[in-house]
């Protein structure tokens, strides 16, 4: 339960240390100024922070990697994508790297969001400043205008030393869509990081993660290109900043990144060129099907010994195909063999069919 501030204090009486133990929620709800003073030999700390209401008023979205909204698109099988995650972790912790922007791109279904989500959860404490996962099906999580206010809001929570300054900036910041993105990032984030200096950051780097840029609803106009340019500029101006951007290789997105005057700080990684993707998909399928077998009644691997290899082949590098097929197979353990045979007999299983043609055929088969 949150403790209430005492209405008055007396300098002639000792102050109980119990009064200095405040619930964290008080740090957000209090509207007074932080003061520490000595009263009759005891230190009375009156904890007062900029109002949480100022931060809550920001035009933000529930788009962090911990949001339940993005749970479905963020599943990653343990043991898969280890090479990429290792490389990302090394990049994120390298305070001297000249490549401050890491662009991870690939077609839909290649596991970009899963990798970005796992990366967020694996970062050591203090490294992750904020994350924004675009989600096409969510009005707020597909709104590009909300990216920088959301990052500022999360930054106030992940880096406590920045909280008073961000809250103060948020109070002055005019809410709504009429705020230019450049004004948002400068007043709510960059000016604060620049003025306080890197001494406010307790780790060698501070990481922002922006996933699913292609799912931003503001495709017309300059919203997405402006956002990408501003993220690149931010990383250029703040040496400790690292930004992971995960997206489909849409032309307008790649053009915005390639035309940036800060393109020399960008590292690009194409998931389609990963050598071990089939191994990861094979591991995912095998783990899922063996888990189903261990639960009892699921006899697909006994009846069709080559099922894992065949399903890996049909996936054609697409995690989304593999995960959809596995869910379909596990839906009814008594019909698993029949469903598997249907998949192999479908048009999508033909050698001439590739990638997304197979994915379309998979959906048709399921329906």
PDB file of N, CA and C in Angstrom, residues 291-364:
ATOM      1  N   UNK A 291       7.493 -32.289 -28.806  1.00  0.00           N
ATOM      2  CA  UNK A 291       6.743 -31.869 -27.618  1.00  0.00           C
ATOM      3  C   UNK A 291       5.310 -32.390 -27.694  1.00  0.00           C
ATOM      4  N   UNK A 292       4.718 -32.344 -28.881  1.00  0.00           N
ATOM      5  CA  UNK A 292       3.358 -32.859 -29.061  1.00  0.00           C
ATOM      6  C   UNK A 292       3.325 -34.373 -28.838  1.00  0.00           C
ATOM      7  N   UNK A 293       4.354 -35.056 -29.334  1.00  0.00           N
ATOM      8  CA  UNK A 293       4.423 -36.511 -29.162  1.00  0.00           C
ATOM      9  C   UNK A 293       4.569 -36.889 -27.687  1.00  0.00           C
ATOM     10  N   UNK A 294       5.359 -36.115 -26.962  1.00  0.00           N
ATOM     11  CA  UNK A 294       5.585 -36.398 -25.546  1.00  0.00           C
ATOM     12  C   UNK A 294       4.307 -36.233 -24.725  1.00  0.00           C
ATOM     13  N   UNK A 295       3.398 -35.395 -25.220  1.00  0.00           N
ATOM     14  CA  UNK A 295       2.145 -35.163 -24.503  1.00  0.00           C
ATOM     15  C   UNK A 295       1.183 -36.337 -24.657  1.00  0.00           C
ATOM     16  N   UNK A 296       1.471 -37.207 -25.640  1.00  0.00           N
ATOM     17  CA  UNK A 296       0.659 -38.412 -25.818  1.00  0.00           C
ATOM     18  C   UNK A 296      -0.352 -38.306 -26.949  1.00  0.00           C
ATOM     19  N   UNK A 297      -0.488 -39.400 -27.700  1.00  0.00           N
ATOM     20  CA  UNK A 297      -1.511 -39.462 -28.734  1.00  0.00           C
ATOM     21  C   UNK A 297      -1.110 -38.905 -30.087  1.00  0.00           C
ATOM     22  N   UNK A 298      -0.021 -38.154 -30.137  1.00  0.00           N
ATOM     23  CA  UNK A 298       0.438 -37.533 -31.391  1.00  0.00           C
ATOM     24  C   UNK A 298       1.480 -38.455 -32.013  1.00  0.00           C
ATOM     25  N   UNK A 299       1.101 -39.149 -33.118  1.00  0.00           N
ATOM     26  CA  UNK A 299       1.951 -40.213 -33.664  1.00  0.00           C
ATOM     27  C   UNK A 299       2.545 -39.867 -35.022  1.00  0.00           C
ATOM     28  N   UNK A 300       2.532 -38.598 -35.385  1.00  0.00           N
ATOM     29  CA  UNK A 300       2.994 -38.208 -36.719  1.00  0.00           C
ATOM     30  C   UNK A 300       4.435 -38.640 -36.989  1.00  0.00           C
ATOM     31  N   UNK A 301       5.333 -38.431 -36.031  1.00  0.00           N
ATOM     32  CA  UNK A 301       6.741 -38.737 -36.247  1.00  0.00           C
ATOM     33  C   UNK A 301       6.990 -40.245 -36.372  1.00  0.00           C
ATOM     34  N   UNK A 302       6.119 -41.043 -35.760  1.00  0.00           N
ATOM     35  CA  UNK A 302       6.228 -42.492 -35.920  1.00  0.00           C
ATOM     36  C   UNK A 302       5.709 -42.915 -37.291  1.00  0.00           C
ATOM     37  N   UNK A 303       4.575 -42.346 -37.676  1.00  0.00           N
ATOM     38  CA  UNK A 303       3.942 -42.728 -38.937  1.00  0.00           C
ATOM     39  C   UNK A 303       4.640 -42.122 -40.156  1.00  0.00           C
ATOM     40  N   UNK A 304       5.226 -40.944 -39.986  1.00  0.00           N
ATOM     41  CA  UNK A 304       5.897 -40.257 -41.092  1.00  0.00           C
ATOM     42  C   UNK A 304       7.290 -39.825 -40.614  1.00  0.00           C
ATOM     43  N   UNK A 305       8.260 -40.730 -40.633  1.00  0.00           N
ATOM     44  CA  UNK A 305       9.605 -40.452 -40.081  1.00  0.00           C
ATOM     45  C   UNK A 305      10.308 -39.259 -40.726  1.00  0.00           C
ATOM     46  N   UNK A 306       9.984 -38.941 -41.959  1.00  0.00           N
ATOM     47  CA  UNK A 306      10.655 -37.833 -42.656  1.00  0.00           C
ATOM     48  C   UNK A 306       9.906 -36.507 -42.516  1.00  0.00           C
ATOM     49  N   UNK A 307       8.938 -36.459 -41.621  1.00  0.00           N
ATOM     50  CA  UNK A 307       8.074 -35.273 -41.513  1.00  0.00           C
ATOM     51  C   UNK A 307       8.872 -33.991 -41.236  1.00  0.00           C
ATOM     52  N   UNK A 308       9.838 -34.056 -40.355  1.00  0.00           N
ATOM     53  CA  UNK A 308      10.595 -32.846 -39.993  1.00  0.00           C
ATOM     54  C   UNK A 308      11.352 -32.316 -41.199  1.00  0.00           C
ATOM     55  N   UNK A 309      12.018 -33.198 -41.941  1.00  0.00           N
ATOM     56  CA  UNK A 309      12.785 -32.761 -43.112  1.00  0.00           C
ATOM     57  C   UNK A 309      11.869 -32.231 -44.213  1.00  0.00           C
ATOM     58  N   UNK A 310      10.747 -32.906 -44.424  1.00  0.00           N
ATOM     59  CA  UNK A 310       9.820 -32.473 -45.474  1.00  0.00           C
ATOM     60  C   UNK A 310       9.209 -31.114 -45.134  1.00  0.00           C
ATOM     61  N   UNK A 311       8.834 -30.920 -43.895  1.00  0.00           N
ATOM     62  CA  UNK A 311       8.239 -29.650 -43.489  1.00  0.00           C
ATOM     63  C   UNK A 311       9.266 -28.518 -43.546  1.00  0.00           C
ATOM     64  N   UNK A 312      10.516 -28.847 -43.221  1.00  0.00           N
ATOM     65  CA  UNK A 312      11.591 -27.851 -43.329  1.00  0.00           C
ATOM     66  C   UNK A 312      11.764 -27.427 -44.781  1.00  0.00           C
ATOM     67  N   UNK A 313      11.729 -28.402 -45.679  1.00  0.00           N
ATOM     68  CA  UNK A 313      11.859 -28.102 -47.114  1.00  0.00           C
ATOM     69  C   UNK A 313      10.711 -27.216 -47.586  1.00  0.00           C
ATOM     70  N   UNK A 314       9.492 -27.548 -47.174  1.00  0.00           N
ATOM     71  CA  UNK A 314       8.323 -26.792 -47.606  1.00  0.00           C
ATOM     72  C   UNK A 314       8.314 -25.374 -47.027  1.00  0.00           C
ATOM     73  N   UNK A 315       8.943 -25.194 -45.884  1.00  0.00           N
ATOM     74  CA  UNK A 315       8.979 -23.860 -45.265  1.00  0.00           C
ATOM     75  C   UNK A 315       9.714 -22.860 -46.148  1.00  0.00           C
ATOM     76  N   UNK A 316      10.697 -23.336 -46.882  1.00  0.00           N
ATOM     77  CA  UNK A 316      11.453 -22.499 -47.822  1.00  0.00           C
ATOM     78  C   UNK A 316      11.977 -21.213 -47.172  1.00  0.00           C
ATOM     79  N   UNK A 317      12.490 -21.366 -45.953  1.00  0.00           N
ATOM     80  CA  UNK A 317      13.093 -20.220 -45.277  1.00  0.00           C
ATOM     81  C   UNK A 317      12.130 -19.322 -44.535  1.00  0.00           C
ATOM     82  N   UNK A 318      10.846 -19.677 -44.521  1.00  0.00           N
ATOM     83  CA  UNK A 318       9.845 -18.825 -43.868  1.00  0.00           C
ATOM     84  C   UNK A 318       9.420 -19.418 -42.525  1.00  0.00           C
ATOM     85  N   UNK A 319       9.761 -18.739 -41.449  1.00  0.00           N
ATOM     86  CA  UNK A 319       9.333 -19.180 -40.126  1.00  0.00           C
ATOM     87  C   UNK A 319       7.820 -19.157 -40.003  1.00  0.00           C
ATOM     88  N   UNK A 320       7.173 -18.218 -40.664  1.00  0.00           N
ATOM     89  CA  UNK A 320       5.728 -18.104 -40.561  1.00  0.00           C
ATOM     90  C   UNK A 320       5.050 -19.335 -41.176  1.00  0.00           C
ATOM     91  N   UNK A 321       5.634 -19.889 -42.241  1.00  0.00           N
ATOM     92  CA  UNK A 321       5.073 -21.118 -42.822  1.00  0.00           C
ATOM     93  C   UNK A 321       5.219 -22.263 -41.814  1.00  0.00           C
ATOM     94  N   UNK A 322       6.404 -22.382 -41.245  1.00  0.00           N
ATOM     95  CA  UNK A 322       6.667 -23.461 -40.303  1.00  0.00           C
ATOM     96  C   UNK A 322       5.758 -23.380 -39.079  1.00  0.00           C
ATOM     97  N   UNK A 323       5.634 -22.194 -38.515  1.00  0.00           N
ATOM     98  CA  UNK A 323       4.816 -22.047 -37.299  1.00  0.00           C
ATOM     99  C   UNK A 323       3.338 -22.283 -37.586  1.00  0.00           C
ATOM    100  N   UNK A 324       2.867 -21.824 -38.762  1.00  0.00           N
ATOM    101  CA  UNK A 324       1.465 -22.034 -39.132  1.00  0.00           C
ATOM    102  C   UNK A 324       1.187 -23.510 -39.364  1.00  0.00           C
ATOM    103  N   UNK A 325       2.098 -24.180 -40.074  1.00  0.00           N
ATOM    104  CA  UNK A 325       1.928 -25.606 -40.345  1.00  0.00           C
ATOM    105  C   UNK A 325       1.936 -26.423 -39.052  1.00  0.00           C
ATOM    106  N   UNK A 326       2.834 -26.085 -38.145  1.00  0.00           N
ATOM    107  CA  UNK A 326       2.926 -26.813 -36.875  1.00  0.00           C
ATOM    108  C   UNK A 326       1.648 -26.631 -36.060  1.00  0.00           C
ATOM    109  N   UNK A 327       1.131 -25.400 -36.017  1.00  0.00           N
ATOM    110  CA  UNK A 327      -0.130 -25.168 -35.294  1.00  0.00           C
ATOM    111  C   UNK A 327      -1.260 -25.988 -35.906  1.00  0.00           C
ATOM    112  N   UNK A 328      -1.284 -26.056 -37.224  1.00  0.00           N
ATOM    113  CA  UNK A 328      -2.294 -26.822 -37.946  1.00  0.00           C
ATOM    114  C   UNK A 328      -2.186 -28.311 -37.595  1.00  0.00           C
ATOM    115  N   UNK A 329      -0.969 -28.828 -37.571  1.00  0.00           N
ATOM    116  CA  UNK A 329      -0.744 -30.237 -37.265  1.00  0.00           C
ATOM    117  C   UNK A 329      -1.099 -30.583 -35.818  1.00  0.00           C
ATOM    118  N   UNK A 330      -0.817 -29.684 -34.921  1.00  0.00           N
ATOM    119  CA  UNK A 330      -1.066 -29.946 -33.500  1.00  0.00           C
ATOM    120  C   UNK A 330      -2.514 -29.685 -33.094  1.00  0.00           C
ATOM    121  N   UNK A 331      -3.270 -29.152 -34.021  1.00  0.00           N
ATOM    122  CA  UNK A 331      -4.660 -28.790 -33.728  1.00  0.00           C
ATOM    123  C   UNK A 331      -5.489 -30.016 -33.349  1.00  0.00           C
ATOM    124  N   UNK A 332      -5.240 -31.118 -34.021  1.00  0.00           N
ATOM    125  CA  UNK A 332      -5.970 -32.363 -33.740  1.00  0.00           C
ATOM    126  C   UNK A 332      -4.993 -33.537 -33.881  1.00  0.00           C
ATOM    127  N   UNK A 333      -4.561 -34.072 -32.758  1.00  0.00           N
ATOM    128  CA  UNK A 333      -3.525 -35.117 -32.795  1.00  0.00           C
ATOM    129  C   UNK A 333      -3.979 -36.375 -33.525  1.00  0.00           C
ATOM    130  N   UNK A 334      -5.292 -36.615 -33.558  1.00  0.00           N
ATOM    131  CA  UNK A 334      -5.790 -37.814 -34.218  1.00  0.00           C
ATOM    132  C   UNK A 334      -5.795 -37.661 -35.746  1.00  0.00           C
ATOM    133  N   UNK A 335      -5.772 -36.424 -36.212  1.00  0.00           N
ATOM    134  CA  UNK A 335      -5.805 -36.179 -37.655  1.00  0.00           C
ATOM    135  C   UNK A 335      -4.463 -35.677 -38.192  1.00  0.00           C
ATOM    136  N   UNK A 336      -3.435 -35.701 -37.362  1.00  0.00           N
ATOM    137  CA  UNK A 336      -2.143 -35.118 -37.743  1.00  0.00           C
ATOM    138  C   UNK A 336      -1.572 -35.735 -39.018  1.00  0.00           C
ATOM    139  N   UNK A 337      -1.649 -37.058 -39.148  1.00  0.00           N
ATOM    140  CA  UNK A 337      -1.102 -37.704 -40.353  1.00  0.00           C
ATOM    141  C   UNK A 337      -1.873 -37.301 -41.603  1.00  0.00           C
ATOM    142  N   UNK A 338      -3.190 -37.232 -41.481  1.00  0.00           N
ATOM    143  CA  UNK A 338      -4.022 -36.832 -42.619  1.00  0.00           C
ATOM    144  C   UNK A 338      -3.722 -35.396 -43.028  1.00  0.00           C
ATOM    145  N   UNK A 339      -3.557 -34.525 -42.041  1.00  0.00           N
ATOM    146  CA  UNK A 339      -3.244 -33.122 -42.331  1.00  0.00           C
ATOM    147  C   UNK A 339      -1.874 -33.005 -42.989  1.00  0.00           C
ATOM    148  N   UNK A 340      -0.917 -33.777 -42.489  1.00  0.00           N
ATOM    149  CA  UNK A 340       0.436 -33.768 -43.070  1.00  0.00           C
ATOM    150  C   UNK A 340       0.396 -34.207 -44.536  1.00  0.00           C
ATOM    151  N   UNK A 341      -0.349 -35.256 -44.805  1.00  0.00           N
ATOM    152  CA  UNK A 341      -0.465 -35.740 -46.185  1.00  0.00           C
ATOM    153  C   UNK A 341      -1.121 -34.696 -47.077  1.00  0.00           C
ATOM    154  N   UNK A 342      -2.083 -33.977 -46.539  1.00  0.00           N
ATOM    155  CA  UNK A 342      -2.724 -32.902 -47.294  1.00  0.00           C
ATOM    156  C   UNK A 342      -1.719 -31.810 -47.655  1.00  0.00           C
ATOM    157  N   UNK A 343      -0.843 -31.489 -46.709  1.00  0.00           N
ATOM    158  CA  UNK A 343       0.169 -30.456 -46.956  1.00  0.00           C
ATOM    159  C   UNK A 343       1.121 -30.887 -48.066  1.00  0.00           C
ATOM    160  N   UNK A 344       1.523 -32.137 -48.039  1.00  0.00           N
ATOM    161  CA  UNK A 344       2.449 -32.629 -49.057  1.00  0.00           C
ATOM    162  C   UNK A 344       1.796 -32.742 -50.434  1.00  0.00           C
ATOM    163  N   UNK A 345       0.477 -32.928 -50.440  1.00  0.00           N
ATOM    164  CA  UNK A 345      -0.230 -33.085 -51.713  1.00  0.00           C
ATOM    165  C   UNK A 345      -0.728 -31.756 -52.275  1.00  0.00           C
ATOM    166  N   UNK A 346      -0.587 -30.687 -51.513  1.00  0.00           N
ATOM    167  CA  UNK A 346      -1.105 -29.388 -51.944  1.00  0.00           C
ATOM    168  C   UNK A 346      -0.275 -28.802 -53.074  1.00  0.00           C
ATOM    169  N   UNK A 347      -0.837 -27.823 -53.759  1.00  0.00           N
ATOM    170  CA  UNK A 347      -0.136 -27.152 -54.854  1.00  0.00           C
ATOM    171  C   UNK A 347       1.155 -26.498 -54.357  1.00  0.00           C
ATOM    172  N   UNK A 348       1.113 -26.022 -53.128  1.00  0.00           N
ATOM    173  CA  UNK A 348       2.274 -25.333 -52.575  1.00  0.00           C
ATOM    174  C   UNK A 348       3.473 -26.228 -52.371  1.00  0.00           C
ATOM    175  N   UNK A 349       3.239 -27.568 -52.374  1.00  0.00           N
ATOM    176  CA  UNK A 349       4.339 -28.505 -52.147  1.00  0.00           C
ATOM    177  C   UNK A 349       5.116 -28.795 -53.422  1.00  0.00           C
ATOM    178  N   UNK A 350       4.620 -28.324 -54.549  1.00  0.00           N
ATOM    179  CA  UNK A 350       5.307 -28.579 -55.808  1.00  0.00           C
ATOM    180  C   UNK A 350       6.646 -27.853 -55.847  1.00  0.00           C
ATOM    181  N   UNK A 351       7.600 -28.461 -56.530  1.00  0.00           N
ATOM    182  CA  UNK A 351       8.957 -27.913 -56.591  1.00  0.00           C
ATOM    183  C   UNK A 351       8.988 -26.518 -57.186  1.00  0.00           C
ATOM    184  N   UNK A 352       8.035 -26.222 -58.076  1.00  0.00           N
ATOM    185  CA  UNK A 352       8.023 -24.907 -58.741  1.00  0.00           C
ATOM    186  C   UNK A 352       7.505 -23.802 -57.838  1.00  0.00           C
ATOM    187  N   UNK A 353       6.848 -24.182 -56.758  1.00  0.00           N
ATOM    188  CA  UNK A 353       6.306 -23.177 -55.834  1.00  0.00           C
ATOM    189  C   UNK A 353       7.377 -22.752 -54.847  1.00  0.00           C
ATOM    190  N   UNK A 354       7.443 -21.465 -54.593  1.00  0.00           N
ATOM    191  CA  UNK A 354       8.450 -20.947 -53.667  1.00  0.00           C
ATOM    192  C   UNK A 354       7.810 -20.019 -52.653  1.00  0.00           C
ATOM    193  N   UNK A 355       8.477 -19.852 -51.513  1.00  0.00           N
ATOM    194  CA  UNK A 355       8.146 -18.859 -50.502  1.00  0.00           C
ATOM    195  C   UNK A 355       6.685 -18.558 -50.285  1.00  0.00           C
ATOM    196  N   UNK A 356       6.281 -17.374 -50.736  1.00  0.00           N
ATOM    197  CA  UNK A 356       4.958 -16.877 -50.410  1.00  0.00           C
ATOM    198  C   UNK A 356       3.850 -17.556 -51.193  1.00  0.00           C
ATOM    199  N   UNK A 357       4.191 -18.187 -52.325  1.00  0.00           N
ATOM    200  CA  UNK A 357       3.198 -19.001 -53.034  1.00  0.00           C
ATOM    201  C   UNK A 357       2.834 -20.192 -52.155  1.00  0.00           C
ATOM    202  N   UNK A 358       3.842 -20.789 -51.544  1.00  0.00           N
ATOM    203  CA  UNK A 358       3.599 -21.913 -50.637  1.00  0.00           C
ATOM    204  C   UNK A 358       2.810 -21.455 -49.408  1.00  0.00           C
ATOM    205  N   UNK A 359       3.099 -20.269 -48.954  1.00  0.00           N
ATOM    206  CA  UNK A 359       2.377 -19.751 -47.788  1.00  0.00           C
ATOM    207  C   UNK A 359       0.902 -19.544 -48.129  1.00  0.00           C
ATOM    208  N   UNK A 360       0.631 -18.969 -49.294  1.00  0.00           N
ATOM    209  CA  UNK A 360      -0.753 -18.787 -49.727  1.00  0.00           C
ATOM    210  C   UNK A 360      -1.462 -20.128 -49.836  1.00  0.00           C
ATOM    211  N   UNK A 361      -0.788 -21.117 -50.423  1.00  0.00           N
ATOM    212  CA  UNK A 361      -1.381 -22.439 -50.575  1.00  0.00           C
ATOM    213  C   UNK A 361      -1.617 -23.103 -49.218  1.00  0.00           C
ATOM    214  N   UNK A 362      -0.737 -22.834 -48.282  1.00  0.00           N
ATOM    215  CA  UNK A 362      -0.920 -23.385 -46.933  1.00  0.00           C
ATOM    216  C   UNK A 362      -2.205 -22.852 -46.317  1.00  0.00           C
ATOM    217  N   UNK A 363      -2.427 -21.533 -46.438  1.00  0.00           N
ATOM    218  CA  UNK A 363      -3.649 -20.945 -45.903  1.00  0.00           C
ATOM    219  C   UNK A 363      -4.889 -21.510 -46.590  1.00  0.00           C
ATOM    220  N   UNK A 364      -4.790 -21.725 -47.908  1.00  0.00           N
ATOM    221  CA  UNK A 364      -5.922 -22.293 -48.652  1.00  0.00           C
ATOM    222  C   UNK A 364      -6.208 -23.707 -48.154  1.00  0.00           C
TER     223      UNK A 364
END
